[in-house]
Short mmCIF file of C-alpha atoms in Angstrom, two decimals:
data_model
loop_
_atom_site.label_atom_id
_atom_site.label_comp_id
_atom_site.label_asym_id
_atom_site.label_seq_id
_atom_site.Cartn_x
_atom_site.Cartn_y
_atom_site.Cartn_z
CA MET A 1 83.86 99.06 15.03
CA SER A 2 83.61 98.67 11.68
CA ASP A 3 86.63 97.49 9.60
CA LEU A 4 86.81 100.76 7.28
CA THR A 5 87.30 102.59 11.11
CA LEU A 6 89.85 100.36 12.29
CA LEU A 7 91.92 100.46 8.84
CA GLY A 8 91.25 104.22 9.18
CA ALA A 9 93.01 104.61 12.78
CA ASP A 10 95.53 102.33 11.74
CA ALA A 11 96.19 104.55 8.89
CA VAL A 12 96.01 107.38 10.61
CA ALA A 13 98.75 105.71 13.72
CA VAL A 14 100.96 104.81 11.19
CA LEU A 15 101.38 108.22 8.79
CA VAL A 16 101.91 110.18 12.46
CA LEU A 17 104.50 107.45 13.55
CA THR A 18 106.27 107.91 10.49
CA PHE A 19 105.91 111.10 9.10
CA LEU A 20 105.50 113.20 12.42
CA VAL A 21 107.87 110.99 14.43
CA TYR A 22 110.20 108.74 12.87
CA PHE A 23 111.19 110.65 9.76
CA PRO A 24 112.04 114.17 11.13
CA ARG A 25 114.23 112.66 13.62
CA TYR A 26 116.30 110.67 11.61
CA ARG A 27 115.89 111.47 7.81
CA ARG A 28 115.86 108.12 6.32
CA PRO A 29 113.69 107.71 3.41
CA ASP A 30 114.52 103.77 3.01
CA MET A 31 113.53 103.43 6.92
CA VAL A 32 110.20 105.51 5.64
CA LEU A 33 109.21 102.96 3.14
CA SER A 34 110.10 99.81 5.32
CA ILE A 35 107.76 101.22 8.06
CA MET A 36 104.91 101.91 5.92
CA SER A 37 105.16 98.68 3.46
CA ILE A 38 105.55 96.67 6.76
CA ASN A 39 102.24 98.37 8.12
CA VAL A 40 100.09 97.77 4.85
CA GLY A 41 101.17 94.16 4.81
CA VAL A 42 100.74 93.47 8.85
CA VAL A 43 97.00 94.96 7.97
CA ALA A 44 96.43 93.07 5.05
CA VAL A 45 97.55 89.58 6.30
CA ALA A 46 95.69 90.10 9.47
CA THR A 47 92.87 91.11 8.10
CA VAL A 48 92.65 88.37 5.60
CA LEU A 49 94.01 86.01 8.33
CA SER A 50 90.95 87.02 10.85
CA ARG A 51 88.15 86.52 8.88
CA ALA A 52 89.92 82.73 7.18
CA ASP A 53 89.65 79.63 8.66
CA VAL A 54 93.83 80.08 9.05
CA THR A 55 94.53 80.37 12.95
CA ALA A 56 95.76 83.90 13.91
CA GLY A 57 98.89 81.43 15.40
CA LEU A 58 99.71 80.39 11.89
CA GLY A 59 99.84 84.10 10.73
CA LEU A 60 102.12 85.25 13.80
CA GLY A 61 104.33 83.00 12.95
CA LEU A 62 104.76 83.44 9.67
CA PHE A 63 105.56 87.41 10.31
CA GLY A 64 107.99 86.42 13.33
CA VAL A 65 109.97 84.86 10.51
CA LEU A 66 109.47 87.31 8.10
CA SER A 67 110.95 89.88 10.34
CA ILE A 68 113.61 87.98 11.64
CA ILE A 69 114.52 87.92 7.74
CA ARG A 70 114.08 91.19 7.68
CA LEU A 71 116.12 92.49 10.00
CA ARG A 72 118.99 90.07 9.85
CA SER A 73 119.30 91.34 6.19
CA GLN A 74 120.83 95.23 7.10
CA GLU A 75 121.98 96.43 10.26
CA LEU A 76 119.50 97.95 12.00
CA ASP A 77 120.13 100.88 15.03
CA GLN A 78 117.99 99.52 18.06
CA GLU A 79 115.46 102.95 17.31
CA GLU A 80 114.77 101.48 14.13
CA VAL A 81 113.80 97.93 15.17
CA ALA A 82 111.87 99.73 17.48
CA TYR A 83 109.27 101.78 14.53
CA TYR A 84 109.84 98.56 12.74
CA PHE A 85 108.21 96.56 15.10
CA SER A 86 105.74 99.31 16.40
CA ALA A 87 104.38 99.33 12.26
CA LEU A 88 104.39 95.44 12.58
CA ALA A 89 102.42 96.00 15.66
CA LEU A 90 99.97 99.00 14.59
CA GLY A 91 99.32 96.47 11.32
CA LEU A 92 98.10 93.62 13.60
CA LEU A 93 96.12 95.95 15.45
CA GLY A 94 94.74 97.39 12.39
CA GLY A 95 94.02 94.21 10.84
CA ILE A 96 92.03 92.04 13.68
CA ARG A 97 89.11 93.16 14.93
CA VAL A 98 89.02 92.99 19.39
CA THR A 99 86.05 93.79 21.33
CA PRO A 100 85.44 96.59 23.09
CA ASP A 101 86.08 98.08 20.11
CA TRP A 102 88.00 101.35 21.95
CA ILE A 103 90.90 98.61 22.39
CA ALA A 104 92.97 99.01 19.05
CA PRO A 105 92.80 102.65 18.88
CA THR A 106 93.82 103.26 22.07
CA LEU A 107 96.75 100.55 21.82
CA MET A 108 97.64 102.50 18.85
CA ALA A 109 97.89 105.62 20.10
CA ALA A 110 99.57 104.35 23.01
CA ILE A 111 102.03 102.62 20.58
CA VAL A 112 102.93 105.97 18.59
CA ALA A 113 102.85 108.40 21.99
CA THR A 114 105.39 105.76 23.86
CA LEU A 115 107.64 106.39 20.85
CA PHE A 116 106.91 110.20 20.58
CA ILE A 117 108.03 110.34 24.06
CA VAL A 118 110.85 108.18 24.76
CA ASP A 119 112.40 108.77 21.65
CA HIS A 120 112.39 112.50 22.19
CA PRO A 121 115.40 113.98 21.47
CA GLY A 122 115.60 116.12 24.45
CA LEU A 123 114.89 113.19 26.75
CA PHE A 124 118.71 112.19 26.55
CA ALA A 125 120.04 115.10 25.34
CA GLY A 126 124.06 115.17 25.57
CA VAL A 127 124.27 111.35 26.18
CA ARG A 128 126.11 109.84 23.47
CA HIS A 129 127.83 106.28 22.67
CA GLN A 130 130.52 105.58 20.30
CA ASN A 131 133.03 102.99 19.29
CA VAL A 132 136.31 104.13 19.11
CA THR A 133 139.86 103.15 17.94
CA LEU A 134 142.40 104.72 19.46
CA ASP A 135 146.12 104.68 18.20
CA SER A 136 147.91 103.76 21.16
CA ALA A 137 147.22 100.59 23.55
CA PHE A 138 145.92 101.25 26.74
CA THR A 139 146.06 98.44 29.52
CA ASP A 140 145.46 100.59 32.50
CA GLU A 141 141.72 101.20 32.59
CA VAL A 142 142.30 104.68 34.58
CA ALA A 143 144.59 105.85 31.85
CA LEU A 144 142.04 104.74 28.98
CA HIS A 145 139.24 106.87 31.03
CA ALA A 146 141.35 109.96 31.23
CA HIS A 147 141.99 110.03 27.71
CA LEU A 148 138.89 109.87 26.94
CA GLU A 149 137.43 112.23 28.52
CA LYS A 150 140.47 114.67 27.45
CA LEU A 151 139.72 113.89 23.84
CA LEU A 152 135.63 113.67 23.43
CA GLY A 153 135.82 116.59 26.14
CA ALA A 154 132.67 114.88 28.24
CA ASP A 155 131.88 112.67 31.10
CA ILE A 156 132.53 109.06 30.59
CA THR A 157 129.96 107.49 31.72
CA ARG A 158 130.72 103.91 30.77
CA LEU A 159 133.45 102.31 28.74
CA LYS A 160 133.93 98.52 27.67
CA VAL A 161 137.27 97.69 25.91
CA LYS A 162 137.07 95.75 23.27
CA LYS A 163 140.18 94.76 22.08
CA VAL A 164 144.09 95.93 23.19
CA ASP A 165 146.17 94.98 20.39
CA LEU A 166 149.86 95.65 21.73
CA VAL A 167 151.42 94.63 18.36
CA SER A 168 150.03 97.51 16.41
CA ASP A 169 149.78 99.71 19.22
CA THR A 170 145.57 100.37 19.24
CA THR A 171 142.53 99.89 21.53
CA SER A 172 139.01 99.45 20.73
CA VAL A 173 136.62 100.86 23.20
CA ASP A 174 132.77 101.36 23.79
CA VAL A 175 132.35 104.39 25.47
CA ARG A 176 129.25 105.87 26.49
CA PHE A 177 129.58 109.51 27.89
CA ARG A 178 127.51 112.85 28.57
CA LEU A 179 128.07 116.23 26.90
CA PRO A 180 128.85 118.75 28.44
CA GLU A 181 125.54 121.70 28.08
CA ASP A 182 127.50 123.91 26.11
CA ARG A 183 127.84 121.38 23.60
CA ARG A 184 124.50 119.72 23.35
CA SER A 185 121.84 119.92 20.31
CA THR A 186 118.41 118.87 20.09
#
């Protein structure tokens, strides 16, 4: 497979990932910029590294350091981390020639298809997660569970008390819940 074909496959994959899967679901232009730029940067560096005397291990190590710095500079949701690293992987696949020729485009398609399916809004419709601070101190988990079900109008599937402050009469809780059918949106 020619370098141009491989670069084209990467371009198609990252454009589909970004504009047909990610952006319609999350509507974050700043992440579109991040996803596209990390992909182009990785393709460029991977292409050069695959043709230079520098080992791929050094290049991957540099990308690892850059990714850690980038991800620590702003808090990203887990979904955004998945898209970010998928763009990175697509860039590596687009910049390094592997044999047989069909492997890189197949892996690119698998990455995009996985995110499309696993991050589809209908897959976990009604499942929610929130950090809630209540204006009452709950020391009884059963009472807390019942209060959250009533407050959220949902079936609580998991809760984890983060902090109970008896002085200021507050409770902070990480709660996971499922909305009833009539309150779900996809």
